[in-house]
PDB file of C-alpha atoms in Angstrom:
ATOM      1  CA  MET H   7       4.553  19.514 -18.102  1.00  0.00           C
ATOM      2  CA  VAL H   8       5.719  15.548 -18.599  1.00  0.00           C
ATOM      3  CA  ASN H   9       8.430  13.932 -16.082  1.00  0.00           C
ATOM      4  CA  GLN H  10      11.035  12.391 -18.619  1.00  0.00           C
ATOM      5  CA  SER H  11      13.683   9.706 -18.037  1.00  0.00           C
ATOM      6  CA  ASN H  12      16.232  10.726 -20.506  1.00  0.00           C
ATOM      7  CA  GLY H  13      14.762   8.336 -22.533  1.00  0.00           C
ATOM      8  CA  GLU H  14      15.258   5.389 -20.585  1.00  0.00           C
ATOM      9  CA  THR H  15      12.510   3.125 -19.003  1.00  0.00           C
ATOM     10  CA  PRO H  16       9.881   4.453 -17.886  1.00  0.00           C
ATOM     11  CA  SER H  17       9.179   4.408 -13.919  1.00  0.00           C
ATOM     12  CA  VAL H  18       6.027   4.755 -11.929  1.00  0.00           C
ATOM     13  CA  LEU H  19       4.908   5.763  -9.211  1.00  0.00           C
ATOM     14  CA  MET H  20       2.297   4.059  -7.831  1.00  0.00           C
ATOM     15  CA  VAL H  21       0.719   5.449  -4.497  1.00  0.00           C
ATOM     16  CA  ASP H  22      -1.008   3.427  -1.727  1.00  0.00           C
ATOM     17  CA  GLY H  23      -3.376   6.477  -1.262  1.00  0.00           C
ATOM     18  CA  MET H  24      -5.912   5.608   2.129  1.00  0.00           C
ATOM     19  CA  ALA H  25      -1.814   5.022   3.836  1.00  0.00           C
ATOM     20  CA  LEU H  26      -0.510   7.919   2.607  1.00  0.00           C
ATOM     21  CA  LEU H  27      -3.652   9.885   3.695  1.00  0.00           C
ATOM     22  CA  PHE H  28      -4.086   8.139   7.064  1.00  0.00           C
ATOM     23  CA  ARG H  29      -0.554   8.488   7.810  1.00  0.00           C
ATOM     24  CA  ALA H  30      -0.547  12.819   7.118  1.00  0.00           C
ATOM     25  CA  PHE H  31      -3.500  12.912   8.787  1.00  0.00           C
ATOM     26  CA  PHE H  32      -2.140  11.795  12.404  1.00  0.00           C
ATOM     27  CA  ALA H  33       1.284  12.723  11.537  1.00  0.00           C
ATOM     28  CA  THR H  34      -0.552  16.352  11.485  1.00  0.00           C
ATOM     29  CA  SER H  35      -3.162  16.397  14.149  1.00  0.00           C
ATOM     30  CA  TRP H  36      -1.386  14.915  17.348  1.00  0.00           C
ATOM     31  CA  GLY H  37      -1.497  17.902  19.445  1.00  0.00           C
ATOM     32  CA  GLY H  38      -5.328  17.939  18.422  1.00  0.00           C
ATOM     33  CA  ALA H  39      -5.550  21.057  15.912  1.00  0.00           C
ATOM     34  CA  VAL H  40      -6.599  20.464  12.280  1.00  0.00           C
ATOM     35  CA  LYS H  41      -5.986  23.101   9.675  1.00  0.00           C
ATOM     36  CA  LYS H  42      -8.940  24.086   7.975  1.00  0.00           C
ATOM     37  CA  ASN H  43      -9.091  26.010   5.068  1.00  0.00           C
ATOM     38  CA  ARG H  44     -11.151  29.768   4.828  1.00  0.00           C
ATOM     39  CA  GLU H  45     -13.684  27.587   4.194  1.00  0.00           C
ATOM     40  CA  GLY H  46     -13.519  25.963   6.931  1.00  0.00           C
ATOM     41  CA  VAL H  47     -12.801  22.472   5.648  1.00  0.00           C
ATOM     42  CA  PRO H  48      -9.853  20.324   7.147  1.00  0.00           C
ATOM     43  CA  VAL H  49      -7.132  20.455   4.812  1.00  0.00           C
ATOM     44  CA  ASN H  50      -4.515  19.094   7.240  1.00  0.00           C
ATOM     45  CA  ALA H  51      -4.455  15.075   5.516  1.00  0.00           C
ATOM     46  CA  VAL H  52      -4.265  17.326   2.187  1.00  0.00           C
ATOM     47  CA  HIS H  53      -1.427  18.987   2.859  1.00  0.00           C
ATOM     48  CA  GLY H  54       0.765  16.277   4.477  1.00  0.00           C
ATOM     49  CA  PHE H  55      -0.667  13.721   1.680  1.00  0.00           C
ATOM     50  CA  LEU H  56       1.283  16.105  -0.691  1.00  0.00           C
ATOM     51  CA  ARG H  57       4.087  16.831   1.098  1.00  0.00           C
ATOM     52  CA  ILE H  58       5.289  12.696   1.633  1.00  0.00           C
ATOM     53  CA  LEU H  59       4.469  11.779  -2.144  1.00  0.00           C
ATOM     54  CA  GLY H  60       5.900  15.209  -3.842  1.00  0.00           C
ATOM     55  CA  ASP H  61       9.134  14.037  -1.728  1.00  0.00           C
ATOM     56  CA  ALA H  62       8.490  10.347  -3.571  1.00  0.00           C
ATOM     57  CA  VAL H  63       8.017  12.483  -6.788  1.00  0.00           C
ATOM     58  CA  ARG H  64      11.138  14.578  -6.471  1.00  0.00           C
ATOM     59  CA  ARG H  65      13.305  11.218  -5.158  1.00  0.00           C
ATOM     60  CA  ILE H  66      11.481   8.691  -7.859  1.00  0.00           C
ATOM     61  CA  LYS H  67      11.221  11.164 -10.809  1.00  0.00           C
ATOM     62  CA  PRO H  68       7.918   9.333 -12.116  1.00  0.00           C
ATOM     63  CA  THR H  69       7.329   9.340 -15.999  1.00  0.00           C
ATOM     64  CA  HIS H  70       4.195   8.665 -15.046  1.00  0.00           C
ATOM     65  CA  LEU H  71       1.426   8.288 -11.812  1.00  0.00           C
ATOM     66  CA  VAL H  72      -1.418   6.294 -10.102  1.00  0.00           C
ATOM     67  CA  CYS H  73      -2.750   6.380  -6.967  1.00  0.00           C
ATOM     68  CA  CYS H  74      -4.826   3.471  -5.796  1.00  0.00           C
ATOM     69  CA  TRP H  75      -7.858   3.396  -3.615  1.00  0.00           C
ATOM     70  CA  ASP H  76     -10.202   1.454  -1.252  1.00  0.00           C
ATOM     71  CA  LEU H  77     -14.002   1.969  -2.015  1.00  0.00           C
ATOM     72  CA  ALA H  78     -16.768   1.784   0.946  1.00  0.00           C
ATOM     73  CA  GLY H  79     -18.423  -1.152   1.112  1.00  0.00           C
ATOM     74  CA  GLY H  80     -15.290  -2.923   2.086  1.00  0.00           C
ATOM     75  CA  SER H  81     -13.919  -6.379  -0.514  1.00  0.00           C
ATOM     76  CA  PHE H  82     -14.430 -10.230  -2.010  1.00  0.00           C
ATOM     77  CA  ARG H  83     -12.207 -11.033   1.379  1.00  0.00           C
ATOM     78  CA  ALA H  84     -15.143 -10.519   4.092  1.00  0.00           C
ATOM     79  CA  GLU H  85     -17.845 -12.300   1.901  1.00  0.00           C
ATOM     80  CA  HIS H  86     -15.142 -15.277   2.730  1.00  0.00           C
ATOM     81  CA  PHE H  87     -14.920 -14.297   6.737  1.00  0.00           C
ATOM     82  CA  PRO H  88     -17.003 -11.268   7.840  1.00  0.00           C
ATOM     83  CA  GLU H  89     -15.106 -10.627  10.645  1.00  0.00           C
ATOM     84  CA  TYR H  90     -12.031  -9.407   8.110  1.00  0.00           C
ATOM     85  CA  LYS H  91     -11.138  -5.621   9.337  1.00  0.00           C
ATOM     86  CA  GLY H  92     -13.781  -5.507  12.118  1.00  0.00           C
ATOM     87  CA  ASN H  93     -12.010  -4.152  14.307  1.00  0.00           C
ATOM     88  CA  ARG H  94     -11.014  -0.982  12.388  1.00  0.00           C
ATOM     89  CA  PRO H  95     -12.628   2.241  14.269  1.00  0.00           C
ATOM     90  CA  GLU H  96     -14.090   4.551  12.479  1.00  0.00           C
ATOM     91  CA  ALA H  97     -12.477   7.728  10.820  1.00  0.00           C
ATOM     92  CA  PRO H  98     -11.916  10.765  12.940  1.00  0.00           C
ATOM     93  CA  ASP H  99     -14.858  13.305  11.532  1.00  0.00           C
ATOM     94  CA  ASP H 100     -12.033  15.723  10.262  1.00  0.00           C
ATOM     95  CA  LEU H 101     -10.383  13.135   8.073  1.00  0.00           C
ATOM     96  CA  ILE H 102     -13.896  12.083   6.566  1.00  0.00           C
ATOM     97  CA  PRO H 103     -14.143  15.070   4.353  1.00  0.00           C
ATOM     98  CA  GLN H 104     -11.289  15.174   2.970  1.00  0.00           C
ATOM     99  CA  PHE H 105     -11.529  11.572   1.468  1.00  0.00           C
ATOM    100  CA  GLU H 106     -13.107  12.548  -2.041  1.00  0.00           C
ATOM    101  CA  LEU H 107     -11.391  16.078  -1.411  1.00  0.00           C
ATOM    102  CA  ILE H 108      -7.442  14.297  -2.036  1.00  0.00           C
ATOM    103  CA  LYS H 109      -9.282  12.594  -4.952  1.00  0.00           C
ATOM    104  CA  THR H 110     -10.162  16.176  -6.882  1.00  0.00           C
ATOM    105  CA  VAL H 111      -6.695  17.176  -5.826  1.00  0.00           C
ATOM    106  CA  THR H 112      -4.593  14.380  -6.991  1.00  0.00           C
ATOM    107  CA  GLU H 113      -6.739  14.348 -10.660  1.00  0.00           C
ATOM    108  CA  SER H 114      -5.688  18.500 -10.466  1.00  0.00           C
ATOM    109  CA  PHE H 115      -2.177  17.079 -10.097  1.00  0.00           C
ATOM    110  CA  GLY H 116      -2.423  15.175 -13.267  1.00  0.00           C
ATOM    111  CA  ILE H 117      -2.409  11.666 -11.007  1.00  0.00           C
ATOM    112  CA  LEU H 118      -4.713   8.852 -12.017  1.00  0.00           C
ATOM    113  CA  ASN H 119      -7.190   8.248  -9.352  1.00  0.00           C
ATOM    114  CA  VAL H 120      -7.435   3.659  -9.209  1.00  0.00           C
ATOM    115  CA  SER H 121      -9.854   1.707  -7.674  1.00  0.00           C
ATOM    116  CA  ALA H 122     -12.344  -1.534  -8.359  1.00  0.00           C
ATOM    117  CA  GLU H 123     -15.514  -2.315  -6.768  1.00  0.00           C
ATOM    118  CA  GLY H 124     -15.205  -5.040  -4.636  1.00  0.00           C
ATOM    119  CA  TYR H 125     -11.017  -4.851  -4.863  1.00  0.00           C
ATOM    120  CA  GLU H 126      -8.879  -3.178  -2.180  1.00  0.00           C
ATOM    121  CA  ALA H 127      -6.298  -0.932  -3.028  1.00  0.00           C
ATOM    122  CA  ASP H 128      -3.787  -3.731  -2.335  1.00  0.00           C
ATOM    123  CA  ASP H 129      -5.660  -5.855  -5.193  1.00  0.00           C
ATOM    124  CA  CYS H 130      -5.615  -3.153  -7.302  1.00  0.00           C
ATOM    125  CA  ILE H 131      -1.990  -1.535  -7.387  1.00  0.00           C
ATOM    126  CA  GLY H 132      -0.977  -5.713  -6.998  1.00  0.00           C
ATOM    127  CA  THR H 133      -2.895  -6.074 -10.509  1.00  0.00           C
ATOM    128  CA  LEU H 134      -1.249  -2.441 -12.302  1.00  0.00           C
ATOM    129  CA  ALA H 135       2.301  -3.115 -10.801  1.00  0.00           C
ATOM    130  CA  ARG H 136       2.113  -6.744 -12.264  1.00  0.00           C
ATOM    131  CA  ARG H 137       1.124  -5.196 -15.372  1.00  0.00           C
ATOM    132  CA  PHE H 138       3.278  -2.559 -15.691  1.00  0.00           C
ATOM    133  CA  ALA H 139       6.532  -3.906 -14.525  1.00  0.00           C
ATOM    134  CA  GLN H 140       6.701  -5.871 -18.048  1.00  0.00           C
ATOM    135  CA  GLN H 141       7.412  -2.287 -19.564  1.00  0.00           C
ATOM    136  CA  SER H 142       8.408  -0.159 -16.730  1.00  0.00           C
ATOM    137  CA  GLU H 143       9.999   0.308 -13.303  1.00  0.00           C
ATOM    138  CA  VAL H 144       7.568   0.406 -10.485  1.00  0.00           C
ATOM    139  CA  PHE H 145       8.141   2.233  -7.332  1.00  0.00           C
ATOM    140  CA  ILE H 146       4.812   1.885  -4.527  1.00  0.00           C
ATOM    141  CA  LEU H 147       4.810   4.264  -1.928  1.00  0.00           C
ATOM    142  CA  THR H 148       3.005   2.873   1.129  1.00  0.00           C
ATOM    143  CA  GLY H 149       3.097   1.734   4.801  1.00  0.00           C
ATOM    144  CA  ASP H 150       1.491  -1.023   4.615  1.00  0.00           C
ATOM    145  CA  HIS H 151       4.358  -4.463   4.619  1.00  0.00           C
ATOM    146  CA  ASP H 152       1.940  -6.174   3.355  1.00  0.00           C
ATOM    147  CA  LEU H 153       2.743  -4.844  -0.060  1.00  0.00           C
ATOM    148  CA  LEU H 154       6.168  -6.451   0.569  1.00  0.00           C
ATOM    149  CA  GLN H 155       4.924  -9.578  -1.564  1.00  0.00           C
ATOM    150  CA  LEU H 156       4.839  -7.811  -4.774  1.00  0.00           C
ATOM    151  CA  VAL H 157       8.580  -7.345  -4.443  1.00  0.00           C
ATOM    152  CA  ASP H 158      10.406  -8.474  -7.441  1.00  0.00           C
ATOM    153  CA  GLU H 159      13.466  -7.386 -10.091  1.00  0.00           C
ATOM    154  CA  ARG H 160      10.563  -4.464 -11.433  1.00  0.00           C
ATOM    155  CA  ILE H 161       8.896  -3.846  -8.701  1.00  0.00           C
ATOM    156  CA  SER H 162      10.328  -2.049  -5.754  1.00  0.00           C
ATOM    157  CA  VAL H 163       8.234  -1.092  -2.772  1.00  0.00           C
ATOM    158  CA  MET H 164       9.145   2.212  -0.461  1.00  0.00           C
ATOM    159  CA  ILE H 165       8.049   1.465   3.044  1.00  0.00           C
ATOM    160  CA  MET H 166       7.611   4.819   4.514  1.00  0.00           C
ATOM    161  CA  LYS H 167       9.750   5.542   7.904  1.00  0.00           C
ATOM    162  CA  LYS H 168       9.465   8.304  10.597  1.00  0.00           C
ATOM    163  CA  GLY H 169      10.607  11.554   9.450  1.00  0.00           C
ATOM    164  CA  ALA H 170      10.414  13.342   6.454  1.00  0.00           C
ATOM    165  CA  GLY H 171      11.370  11.437   3.183  1.00  0.00           C
ATOM    166  CA  ASN H 172      12.326   8.324   4.650  1.00  0.00           C
ATOM    167  CA  TYR H 173      11.981   5.048   3.548  1.00  0.00           C
ATOM    168  CA  ALA H 174      12.923   1.912   3.411  1.00  0.00           C
ATOM    169  CA  VAL H 175      13.257   0.818  -0.259  1.00  0.00           C
ATOM    170  CA  TYR H 176      12.298  -3.351  -0.445  1.00  0.00           C
ATOM    171  CA  THR H 177      14.312  -5.020  -3.003  1.00  0.00           C
ATOM    172  CA  PRO H 178      14.414  -8.803  -3.165  1.00  0.00           C
ATOM    173  CA  ALA H 179      17.356  -8.690  -2.349  1.00  0.00           C
ATOM    174  CA  PHE H 180      16.801  -5.989   0.363  1.00  0.00           C
ATOM    175  CA  LEU H 181      14.088  -7.833   1.577  1.00  0.00           C
ATOM    176  CA  LEU H 182      15.786 -11.403   1.948  1.00  0.00           C
ATOM    177  CA  GLU H 183      19.103  -9.150   3.822  1.00  0.00           C
ATOM    178  CA  GLU H 184      16.832  -7.754   6.239  1.00  0.00           C
ATOM    179  CA  ARG H 185      13.807 -10.650   7.022  1.00  0.00           C
ATOM    180  CA  ASN H 186      16.023 -13.806   5.054  1.00  0.00           C
ATOM    181  CA  LEU H 187      12.580 -14.063   3.351  1.00  0.00           C
ATOM    182  CA  THR H 188      11.764 -13.636  -0.029  1.00  0.00           C
ATOM    183  CA  ALA H 189       8.161 -11.451  -1.348  1.00  0.00           C
ATOM    184  CA  ALA H 190       6.347 -14.925  -1.909  1.00  0.00           C
ATOM    185  CA  GLN H 191       6.955 -15.924   1.726  1.00  0.00           C
ATOM    186  CA  ILE H 192       5.665 -12.824   3.175  1.00  0.00           C
ATOM    187  CA  ILE H 193       1.782 -14.713   2.572  1.00  0.00           C
ATOM    188  CA  ASP H 194       2.717 -17.804   4.165  1.00  0.00           C
ATOM    189  CA  LEU H 195       4.161 -15.862   7.732  1.00  0.00           C
ATOM    190  CA  LYS H 196       0.899 -13.810   7.479  1.00  0.00           C
ATOM    191  CA  GLY H 197      -0.946 -16.768   7.002  1.00  0.00           C
ATOM    192  CA  LEU H 198       0.704 -18.682   9.891  1.00  0.00           C
ATOM    193  CA  MET H 199       0.768 -16.091  12.356  1.00  0.00           C
ATOM    194  CA  GLY H 200      -2.689 -13.715  11.443  1.00  0.00           C
ATOM    195  CA  ASP H 201      -2.834 -10.216  11.571  1.00  0.00           C
ATOM    196  CA  THR H 202      -4.041  -8.301  13.926  1.00  0.00           C
ATOM    197  CA  SER H 203      -5.063  -5.357  11.788  1.00  0.00           C
ATOM    198  CA  ASP H 204      -7.074  -6.744   9.210  1.00  0.00           C
ATOM    199  CA  ASN H 205      -8.360  -9.379  12.045  1.00  0.00           C
ATOM    200  CA  TYR H 206      -7.812 -12.764  10.664  1.00  0.00           C
ATOM    201  CA  PRO H 207      -6.151 -14.891  13.259  1.00  0.00           C
ATOM    202  CA  GLY H 208      -3.552 -17.646  11.516  1.00  0.00           C
ATOM    203  CA  VAL H 209      -3.327 -20.503  13.505  1.00  0.00           C
ATOM    204  CA  ARG H 210      -4.040 -19.466  17.117  1.00  0.00           C
ATOM    205  CA  GLY H 211      -0.981 -19.911  19.635  1.00  0.00           C
ATOM    206  CA  ILE H 212       1.512 -19.482  16.518  1.00  0.00           C
ATOM    207  CA  GLY H 213       3.402 -16.009  16.818  1.00  0.00           C
ATOM    208  CA  GLU H 214       5.657 -13.825  14.482  1.00  0.00           C
ATOM    209  CA  LYS H 215       8.455 -15.618  16.111  1.00  0.00           C
ATOM    210  CA  THR H 216       7.475 -19.330  15.219  1.00  0.00           C
ATOM    211  CA  ALA H 217       6.121 -18.419  12.008  1.00  0.00           C
ATOM    212  CA  LEU H 218       9.440 -17.034  10.928  1.00  0.00           C
ATOM    213  CA  LYS H 219      11.260 -19.270  12.324  1.00  0.00           C
ATOM    214  CA  LEU H 220       9.040 -21.933  10.685  1.00  0.00           C
ATOM    215  CA  ILE H 221       8.663 -20.629   7.260  1.00  0.00           C
ATOM    216  CA  GLN H 222      13.368 -20.195   6.765  1.00  0.00           C
ATOM    217  CA  GLU H 223      13.018 -23.896   8.018  1.00  0.00           C
ATOM    218  CA  PHE H 224      10.829 -25.547   5.975  1.00  0.00           C
ATOM    219  CA  ALA H 225      10.301 -22.219   3.014  1.00  0.00           C
ATOM    220  CA  SER H 226       5.917 -22.260   3.012  1.00  0.00           C
ATOM    221  CA  ILE H 227       3.215 -22.903   4.136  1.00  0.00           C
ATOM    222  CA  ASP H 228       3.210 -26.332   1.981  1.00  0.00           C
ATOM    223  CA  GLY H 229       6.460 -27.383   2.904  1.00  0.00           C
ATOM    224  CA  ILE H 230       5.023 -27.252   6.553  1.00  0.00           C
ATOM    225  CA  LEU H 231       2.317 -29.046   5.538  1.00  0.00           C
ATOM    226  CA  SER H 232       4.616 -32.273   4.439  1.00  0.00           C
ATOM    227  CA  ASN H 233       7.073 -32.301   7.494  1.00  0.00           C
ATOM    228  CA  MET H 234       4.633 -32.578   9.776  1.00  0.00           C
ATOM    229  CA  GLU H 235       5.838 -35.795  11.680  1.00  0.00           C
ATOM    230  CA  ASN H 236       9.359 -33.157  12.246  1.00  0.00           C
ATOM    231  CA  LEU H 237       7.263 -30.372  14.231  1.00  0.00           C
ATOM    232  CA  PRO H 238       7.525 -30.329  17.538  1.00  0.00           C
ATOM    233  CA  ALA H 239       4.340 -31.999  19.133  1.00  0.00           C
ATOM    234  CA  ALA H 240       3.217 -28.401  20.368  1.00  0.00           C
ATOM    235  CA  VAL H 241       3.025 -26.705  16.759  1.00  0.00           C
ATOM    236  CA  ARG H 242       1.725 -29.784  15.402  1.00  0.00           C
ATOM    237  CA  LYS H 243      -1.425 -29.513  17.288  1.00  0.00           C
ATOM    238  CA  LYS H 244      -1.726 -26.165  16.989  1.00  0.00           C
ATOM    239  CA  ILE H 245      -1.673 -26.453  13.148  1.00  0.00           C
ATOM    240  CA  GLU H 246      -3.835 -29.689  12.908  1.00  0.00           C
ATOM    241  CA  ALA H 247      -6.930 -27.792  15.482  1.00  0.00           C
ATOM    242  CA  ASP H 248      -6.869 -24.294  12.936  1.00  0.00           C
ATOM    243  CA  LEU H 249      -6.062 -26.197  10.016  1.00  0.00           C
ATOM    244  CA  ASP H 250      -9.100 -24.816   7.601  1.00  0.00           C
ATOM    245  CA  MET H 251      -7.795 -21.327   9.241  1.00  0.00           C
ATOM    246  CA  LEU H 252      -4.677 -21.889   8.168  1.00  0.00           C
ATOM    247  CA  HIS H 253      -5.388 -21.674   4.586  1.00  0.00           C
ATOM    248  CA  LEU H 254      -8.246 -19.539   4.694  1.00  0.00           C
ATOM    249  CA  SER H 255      -5.470 -16.863   6.766  1.00  0.00           C
ATOM    250  CA  ARG H 256      -3.498 -17.129   3.814  1.00  0.00           C
ATOM    251  CA  SER H 257      -5.823 -16.743   1.151  1.00  0.00           C
ATOM    252  CA  LEU H 258      -7.096 -13.370   2.622  1.00  0.00           C
ATOM    253  CA  ALA H 259      -3.123 -12.587   3.102  1.00  0.00           C
ATOM    254  CA  THR H 260      -2.672 -13.343  -0.515  1.00  0.00           C
ATOM    255  CA  ILE H 261      -3.028  -9.749  -3.089  1.00  0.00           C
ATOM    256  CA  ASN H 262      -5.608 -10.626  -5.956  1.00  0.00           C
ATOM    257  CA  CYS H 263      -2.957  -9.471  -9.118  1.00  0.00           C
ATOM    258  CA  GLU H 264      -6.172  -9.780 -10.922  1.00  0.00           C
ATOM    259  CA  ALA H 265      -8.820  -6.398 -10.704  1.00  0.00           C
ATOM    260  CA  PRO H 266     -10.640  -5.936 -13.238  1.00  0.00           C
ATOM    261  CA  LEU H 267      -9.488  -2.850 -14.032  1.00  0.00           C
ATOM    262  CA  ASN H 268      -8.997  -1.563 -17.616  1.00  0.00           C
ATOM    263  CA  VAL H 269      -5.392   0.659 -17.069  1.00  0.00           C
ATOM    264  CA  GLU H 270      -2.951   0.828 -18.912  1.00  0.00           C
ATOM    265  CA  LEU H 271       0.608   2.299 -18.638  1.00  0.00           C
ATOM    266  CA  SER H 272       0.216   4.884 -21.173  1.00  0.00           C
ATOM    267  CA  HIS H 273      -3.536   5.664 -19.135  1.00  0.00           C
ATOM    268  CA  CYS H 274      -0.696   6.695 -16.224  1.00  0.00           C
ATOM    269  CA  THR H 275       1.618   8.848 -18.004  1.00  0.00           C
ATOM    270  CA  TRP H 276       2.200  11.584 -15.903  1.00  0.00           C
ATOM    271  CA  ILE H 277       1.598  15.539 -17.501  1.00  0.00           C
ATOM    272  CA  VAL H 278       1.058  19.087 -14.993  1.00  0.00           C
ATOM    273  CA  ASP H 279      -1.349  21.668 -15.622  1.00  0.00           C
ATOM    274  CA  ARG H 280      -0.110  24.412 -13.526  1.00  0.00           C
ATOM    275  CA  ASP H 281      -2.849  26.527 -13.954  1.00  0.00           C
ATOM    276  CA  ARG H 282      -4.807  23.177 -12.581  1.00  0.00           C
ATOM    277  CA  VAL H 283      -2.631  22.915  -9.576  1.00  0.00           C
ATOM    278  CA  THR H 284      -2.669  26.643  -8.821  1.00  0.00           C
ATOM    279  CA  ALA H 285      -6.237  26.772  -8.901  1.00  0.00           C
ATOM    280  CA  ILE H 286      -6.392  23.743  -7.019  1.00  0.00           C
ATOM    281  CA  CYS H 287      -3.571  24.677  -4.205  1.00  0.00           C
ATOM    282  CA  GLU H 288      -5.453  27.857  -3.678  1.00  0.00           C
ATOM    283  CA  LYS H 289      -8.304  26.109  -3.214  1.00  0.00           C
ATOM    284  CA  VAL H 290      -7.210  23.800  -0.169  1.00  0.00           C
ATOM    285  CA  GLU H 291      -4.420  26.942   0.908  1.00  0.00           C
ATOM    286  CA  PHE H 292      -1.205  24.630   0.117  1.00  0.00           C
ATOM    287  CA  LYS H 293       1.166  26.807  -0.247  1.00  0.00           C
ATOM    288  CA  ASP H 294       4.026  24.419  -1.422  1.00  0.00           C
ATOM    289  CA  ALA H 295       2.749  24.097  -5.406  1.00  0.00           C
ATOM    290  CA  LEU H 296       5.898  25.137  -6.886  1.00  0.00           C
ATOM    291  CA  ARG H 297       7.498  22.432  -5.316  1.00  0.00           C
ATOM    292  CA  TRP H 298       6.000  20.497  -7.615  1.00  0.00           C
ATOM    293  CA  ILE H 299       5.455  22.215 -10.895  1.00  0.00           C
ATOM    294  CA  GLY H 300       8.599  24.432 -11.065  1.00  0.00           C
TER     295      GLY H 300
END
């Protein structure tokens, strides 16, 4: 079964795989009990992943689907800043076997899995989103606000919120309305304030409130640096003391939209084989398969 868009512009749903999988795992293991199949393999994250994605599929009705993944071994960013993501805890033991299992499941659902050695899922998403937006509408499903830098007239970013089926769908207009920022300014904001989750500091002593005020006043990091004489002395001193880290943090925050991916829109056409879906759902004991395949 190929999902059709009634002859209109194709629609691509791009999935931030790890973001969904981690969210699904913690949402279904908070009580300490992790669901396992009859073979003793944990499947709670797989089930949660499919429910989250299934809801988005019913909402978007995409003609094309692709799921992007991080690979073990890190990315080029760690070569420039060895501490990058160095504060991340190890994945829970019950989640680890689900990393490869979910890829088998998504493939069985007719979804293309994509990754690139030395690049993050964000880079794969950015590369394909920009490529596909030339001929289709693109929707990115994630919990990662870094991906807001990709928002444009043909690319919407769906940020998962608490509650099933609850998303904030960011278009350029909504991003400007909610945060008074453009997509490009998301990068410069992160360059200034850093990112504790990714473990890079930005300018020490400048937090989100100050960073936001500076970006809104001077439009960009370049605008700030061109108006150093107009900054409060304390802020100017902090930026001058951390200028190299400011530039490095902005680079680390920037999604690379030139990842080496030999993937075209036609490769992501969503085709569902009912027998394959039924078989994999039986293996992972997922009982909601009919909500996917009708």
